[in-house]
CSV table of C-alpha atoms and ligand atoms in Angstrom, one decimal:
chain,number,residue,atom,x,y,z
C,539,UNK,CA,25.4,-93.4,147.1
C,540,UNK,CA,22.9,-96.1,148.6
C,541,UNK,CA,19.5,-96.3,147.5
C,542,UNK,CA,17.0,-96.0,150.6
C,543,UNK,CA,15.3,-99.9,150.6
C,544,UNK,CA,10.8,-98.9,149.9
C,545,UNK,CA,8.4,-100.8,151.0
C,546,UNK,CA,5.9,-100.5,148.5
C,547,UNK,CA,5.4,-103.9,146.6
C,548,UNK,CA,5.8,-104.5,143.1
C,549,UNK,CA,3.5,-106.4,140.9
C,550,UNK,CA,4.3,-108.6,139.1
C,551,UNK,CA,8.1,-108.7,141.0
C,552,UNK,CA,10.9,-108.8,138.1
C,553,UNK,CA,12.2,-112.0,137.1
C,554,UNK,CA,15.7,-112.7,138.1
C,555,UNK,CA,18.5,-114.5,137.4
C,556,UNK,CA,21.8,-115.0,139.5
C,557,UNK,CA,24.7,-116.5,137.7
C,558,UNK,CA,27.9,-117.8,140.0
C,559,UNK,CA,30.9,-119.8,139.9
C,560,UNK,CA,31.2,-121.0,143.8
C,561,UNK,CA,30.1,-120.0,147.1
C,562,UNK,CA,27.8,-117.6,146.0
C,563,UNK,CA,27.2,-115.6,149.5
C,564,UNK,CA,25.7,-112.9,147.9
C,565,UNK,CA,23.2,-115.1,145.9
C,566,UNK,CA,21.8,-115.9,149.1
C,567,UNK,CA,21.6,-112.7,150.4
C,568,UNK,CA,19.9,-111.9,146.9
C,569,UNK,CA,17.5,-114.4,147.3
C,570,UNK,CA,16.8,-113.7,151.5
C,571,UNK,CA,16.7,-110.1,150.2
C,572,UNK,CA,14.2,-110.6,147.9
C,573,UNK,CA,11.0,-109.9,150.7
C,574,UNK,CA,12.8,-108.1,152.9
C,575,UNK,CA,13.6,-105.1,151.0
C,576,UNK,CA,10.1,-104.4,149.5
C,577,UNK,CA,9.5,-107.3,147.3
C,578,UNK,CA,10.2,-105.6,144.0
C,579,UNK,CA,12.4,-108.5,142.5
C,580,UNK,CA,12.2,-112.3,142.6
C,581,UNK,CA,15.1,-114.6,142.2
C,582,UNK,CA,13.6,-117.2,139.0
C,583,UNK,CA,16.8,-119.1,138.6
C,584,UNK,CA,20.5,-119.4,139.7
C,585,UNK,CA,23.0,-120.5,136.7
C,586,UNK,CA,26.3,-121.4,137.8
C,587,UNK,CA,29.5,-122.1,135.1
C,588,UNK,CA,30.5,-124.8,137.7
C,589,UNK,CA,28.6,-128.0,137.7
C,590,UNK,CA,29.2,-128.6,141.4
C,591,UNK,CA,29.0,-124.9,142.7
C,592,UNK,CA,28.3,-124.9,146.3
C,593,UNK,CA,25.7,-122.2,145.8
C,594,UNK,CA,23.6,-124.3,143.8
C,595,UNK,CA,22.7,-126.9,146.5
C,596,UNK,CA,22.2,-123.7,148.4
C,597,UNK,CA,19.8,-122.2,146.3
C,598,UNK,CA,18.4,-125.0,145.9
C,599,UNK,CA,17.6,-125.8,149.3
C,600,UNK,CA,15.8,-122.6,149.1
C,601,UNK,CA,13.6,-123.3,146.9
C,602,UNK,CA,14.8,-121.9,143.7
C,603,UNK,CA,15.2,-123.4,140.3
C,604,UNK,CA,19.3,-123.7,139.8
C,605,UNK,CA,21.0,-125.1,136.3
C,606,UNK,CA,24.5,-126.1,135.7
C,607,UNK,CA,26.0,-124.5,132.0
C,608,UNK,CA,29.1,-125.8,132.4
C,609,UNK,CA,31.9,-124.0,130.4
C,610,UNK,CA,34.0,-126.9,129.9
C,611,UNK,CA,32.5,-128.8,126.9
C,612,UNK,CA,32.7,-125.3,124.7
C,613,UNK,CA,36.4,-125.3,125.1
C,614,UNK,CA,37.5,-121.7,123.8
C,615,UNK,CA,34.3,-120.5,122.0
C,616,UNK,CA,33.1,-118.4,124.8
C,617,UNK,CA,30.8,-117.1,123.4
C,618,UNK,CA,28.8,-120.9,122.1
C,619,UNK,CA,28.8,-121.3,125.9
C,620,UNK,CA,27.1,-118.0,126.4
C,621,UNK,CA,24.6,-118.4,124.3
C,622,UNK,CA,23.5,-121.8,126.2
C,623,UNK,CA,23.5,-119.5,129.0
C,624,UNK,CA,21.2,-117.2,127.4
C,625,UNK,CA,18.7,-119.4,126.2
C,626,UNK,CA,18.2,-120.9,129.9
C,627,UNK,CA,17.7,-117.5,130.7
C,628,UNK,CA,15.5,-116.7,128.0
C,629,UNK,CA,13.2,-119.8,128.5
C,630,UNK,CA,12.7,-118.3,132.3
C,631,UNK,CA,11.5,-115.4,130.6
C,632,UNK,CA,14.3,-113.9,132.7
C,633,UNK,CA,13.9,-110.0,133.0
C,634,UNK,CA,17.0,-109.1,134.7
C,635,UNK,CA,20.3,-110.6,135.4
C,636,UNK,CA,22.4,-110.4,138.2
C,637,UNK,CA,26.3,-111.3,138.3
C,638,UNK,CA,27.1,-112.3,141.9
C,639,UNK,CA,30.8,-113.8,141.3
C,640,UNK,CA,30.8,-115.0,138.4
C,641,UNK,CA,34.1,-115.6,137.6
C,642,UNK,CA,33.9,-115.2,133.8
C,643,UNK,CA,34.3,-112.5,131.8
C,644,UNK,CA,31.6,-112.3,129.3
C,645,UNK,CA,32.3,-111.3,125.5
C,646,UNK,CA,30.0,-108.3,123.7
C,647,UNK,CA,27.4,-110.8,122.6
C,648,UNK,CA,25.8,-111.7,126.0
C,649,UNK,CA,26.6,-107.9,127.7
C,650,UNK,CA,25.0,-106.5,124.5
C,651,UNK,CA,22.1,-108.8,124.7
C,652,UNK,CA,21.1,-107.8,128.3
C,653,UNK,CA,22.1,-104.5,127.7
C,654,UNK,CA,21.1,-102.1,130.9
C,655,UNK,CA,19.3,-105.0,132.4
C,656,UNK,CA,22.7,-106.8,133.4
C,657,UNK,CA,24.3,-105.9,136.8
C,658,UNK,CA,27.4,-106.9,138.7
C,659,UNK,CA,28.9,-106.5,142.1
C,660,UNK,CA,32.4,-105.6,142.8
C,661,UNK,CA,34.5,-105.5,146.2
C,662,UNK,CA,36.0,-101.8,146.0
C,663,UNK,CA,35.1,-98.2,145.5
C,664,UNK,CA,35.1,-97.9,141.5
C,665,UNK,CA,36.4,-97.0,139.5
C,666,UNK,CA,39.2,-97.6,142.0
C,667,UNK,CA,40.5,-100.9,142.0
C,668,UNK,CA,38.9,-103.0,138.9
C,669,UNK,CA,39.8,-106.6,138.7
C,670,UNK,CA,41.5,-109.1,141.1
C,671,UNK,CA,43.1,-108.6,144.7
C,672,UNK,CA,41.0,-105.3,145.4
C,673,UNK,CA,41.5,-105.0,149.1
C,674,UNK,CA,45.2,-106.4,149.0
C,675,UNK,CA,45.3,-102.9,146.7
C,676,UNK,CA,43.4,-100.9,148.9
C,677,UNK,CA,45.8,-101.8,151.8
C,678,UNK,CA,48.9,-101.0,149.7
C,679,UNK,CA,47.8,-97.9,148.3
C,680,UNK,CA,47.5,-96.6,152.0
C,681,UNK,CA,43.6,-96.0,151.6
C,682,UNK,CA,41.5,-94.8,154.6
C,683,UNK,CA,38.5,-96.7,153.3
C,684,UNK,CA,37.6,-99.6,151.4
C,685,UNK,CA,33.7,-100.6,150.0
C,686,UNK,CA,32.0,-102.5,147.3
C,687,UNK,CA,29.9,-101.2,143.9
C,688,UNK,CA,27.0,-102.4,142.2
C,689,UNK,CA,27.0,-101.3,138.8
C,690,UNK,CA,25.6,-101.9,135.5
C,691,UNK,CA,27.3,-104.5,133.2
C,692,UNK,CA,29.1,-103.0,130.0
C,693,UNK,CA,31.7,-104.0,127.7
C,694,UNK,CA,34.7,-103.1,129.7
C,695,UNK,CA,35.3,-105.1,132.9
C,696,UNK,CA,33.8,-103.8,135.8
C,697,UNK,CA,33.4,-100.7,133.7
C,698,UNK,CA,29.7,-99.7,133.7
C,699,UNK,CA,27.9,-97.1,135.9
C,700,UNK,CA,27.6,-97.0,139.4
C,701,UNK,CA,24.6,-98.0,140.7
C,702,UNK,CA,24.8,-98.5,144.5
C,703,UNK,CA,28.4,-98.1,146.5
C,704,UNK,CA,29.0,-99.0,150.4
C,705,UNK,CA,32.2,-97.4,151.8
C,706,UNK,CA,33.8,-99.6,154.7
C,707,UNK,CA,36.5,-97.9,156.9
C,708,UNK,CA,40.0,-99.7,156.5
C,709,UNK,CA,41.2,-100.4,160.3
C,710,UNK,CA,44.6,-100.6,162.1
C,711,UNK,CA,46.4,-103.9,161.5
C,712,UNK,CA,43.4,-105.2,158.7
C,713,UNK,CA,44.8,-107.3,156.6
C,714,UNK,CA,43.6,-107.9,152.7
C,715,UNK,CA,41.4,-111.4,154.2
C,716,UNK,CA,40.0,-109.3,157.1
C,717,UNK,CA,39.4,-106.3,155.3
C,718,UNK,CA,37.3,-108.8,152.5
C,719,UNK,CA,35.5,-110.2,155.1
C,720,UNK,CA,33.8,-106.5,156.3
C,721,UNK,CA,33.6,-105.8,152.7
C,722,UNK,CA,31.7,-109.0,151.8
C,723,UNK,CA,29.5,-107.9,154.9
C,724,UNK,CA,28.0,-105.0,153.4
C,725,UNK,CA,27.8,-106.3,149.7
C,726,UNK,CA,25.3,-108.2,151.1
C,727,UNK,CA,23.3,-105.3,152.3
C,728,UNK,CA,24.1,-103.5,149.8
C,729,UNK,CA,23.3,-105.7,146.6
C,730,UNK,CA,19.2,-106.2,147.6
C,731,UNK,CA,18.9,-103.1,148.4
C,732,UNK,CA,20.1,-101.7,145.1
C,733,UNK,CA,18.6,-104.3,142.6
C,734,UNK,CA,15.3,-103.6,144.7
C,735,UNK,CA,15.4,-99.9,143.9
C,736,UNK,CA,16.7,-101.0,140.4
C,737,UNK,CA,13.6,-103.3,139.8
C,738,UNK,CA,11.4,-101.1,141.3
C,739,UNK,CA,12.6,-98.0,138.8
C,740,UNK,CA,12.2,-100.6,135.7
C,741,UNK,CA,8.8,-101.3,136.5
C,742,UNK,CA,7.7,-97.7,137.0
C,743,UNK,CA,9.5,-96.9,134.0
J,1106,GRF,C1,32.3,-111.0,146.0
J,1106,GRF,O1,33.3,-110.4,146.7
J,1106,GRF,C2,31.9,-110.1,144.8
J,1106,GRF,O2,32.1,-108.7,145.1
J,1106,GRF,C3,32.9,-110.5,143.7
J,1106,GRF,O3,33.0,-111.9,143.9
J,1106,GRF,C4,32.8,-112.3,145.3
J,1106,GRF,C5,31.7,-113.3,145.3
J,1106,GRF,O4,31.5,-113.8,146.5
J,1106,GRF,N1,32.4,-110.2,142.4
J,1106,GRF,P1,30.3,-114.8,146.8
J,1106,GRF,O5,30.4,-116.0,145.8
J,1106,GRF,O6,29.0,-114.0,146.5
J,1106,GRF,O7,30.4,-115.2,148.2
């Protein structure tokens, strides 16, 4: 299930915002992606939960506006620190949001406030494999193949449906680190291409 990348452009592009925790690989390859698969999405901002997130030097050497929420100073009200998060995204005028390992799981408020417009990535075939150590599972389970999904955020952790998947064969002697590196690979094809086709549906909608 891969959407085919268009070419047609998009006008105005949809507003989007990429929230990480740290390295935030596929935030770039959001952001490089942008123009390359059609132009149907811009990256507005990149939030982070970490103040010194290496992604948003990254981003920033790219040109993109990043803040810092960190979580920190809200000590256990989640959900205080989500809506600081929300209003940074609202004073973007943010249209869609885009989890790129964000290492936080978010409480109802925020998932029901960008409700369909919210979407994650996740290294394995779901709904195989939700949460942590997917490919160490994958290996263990005896699997012939491995992949990544990008699906819409809901309530239930990395629950929502399936918007894009990319299957990557699991190979003689791979081991959970290697087998996360081909992964990682084609999440970064695979997340443009799908919040391109994702954008480009919204707007026709
Ligand atoms: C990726 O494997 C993604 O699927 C998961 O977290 C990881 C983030 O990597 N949600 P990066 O920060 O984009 O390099």
């Amino acid at each position: 299930m891969r959407p085919a990348a268009m070419t047609e452009p998009v006008a105005p592009p949809v507003r989007v915002a990429v929230l990480i925790s740290g390295t935030g690989s596929n935030m770039v390859a959001l952001i490089d992606g942008s123009m390359k698969n059609g132009g149907a999405y811009e990256v507005a901002l990149v939030v982070s939960n970490v103040e010194g997130a290496g992604g948003l030097a990254v981003a920033a050497e790219r040109g993109v506006r990043v803040v810092a929420v960190p979580h920190k100073p809200f000590g256990k009200d989640r959900e205080a620190h989500e809506r600081a998060i929300d209003a940074v995204l609202r004073d973007a005028e943010v249209e869609v949001v885009a989890l790129a390992g964000y290492m936080r799981v978010l409480t109802p408020w925020l998932v029901g406030g960008w409700c369909g417009r919210m979407l994650n990535i996740h290294p394995s075939l779901l709904p195989l494999y939700p949460g942590l150590d997917t490919h160490a599972r994958a290996l263990a389970a005896g699997d012939a193949e491995a992949g990544c999904t990008v699906h819409l955020v809901s309530e239930g952790v990395d629950e929502g449906p399936v918007l894009g998947q990319a299957r990557v064969p699991i190979q003689p002697g791979d081991t959970p680190d290697l087998l996360a590196r081909r992964v990682l690979e084609a999440e970064h094809r695979l997340y443009p291409e799908t919040l391109d086709a994702f954008c480009r549906a919204m707007r026709a909608r």
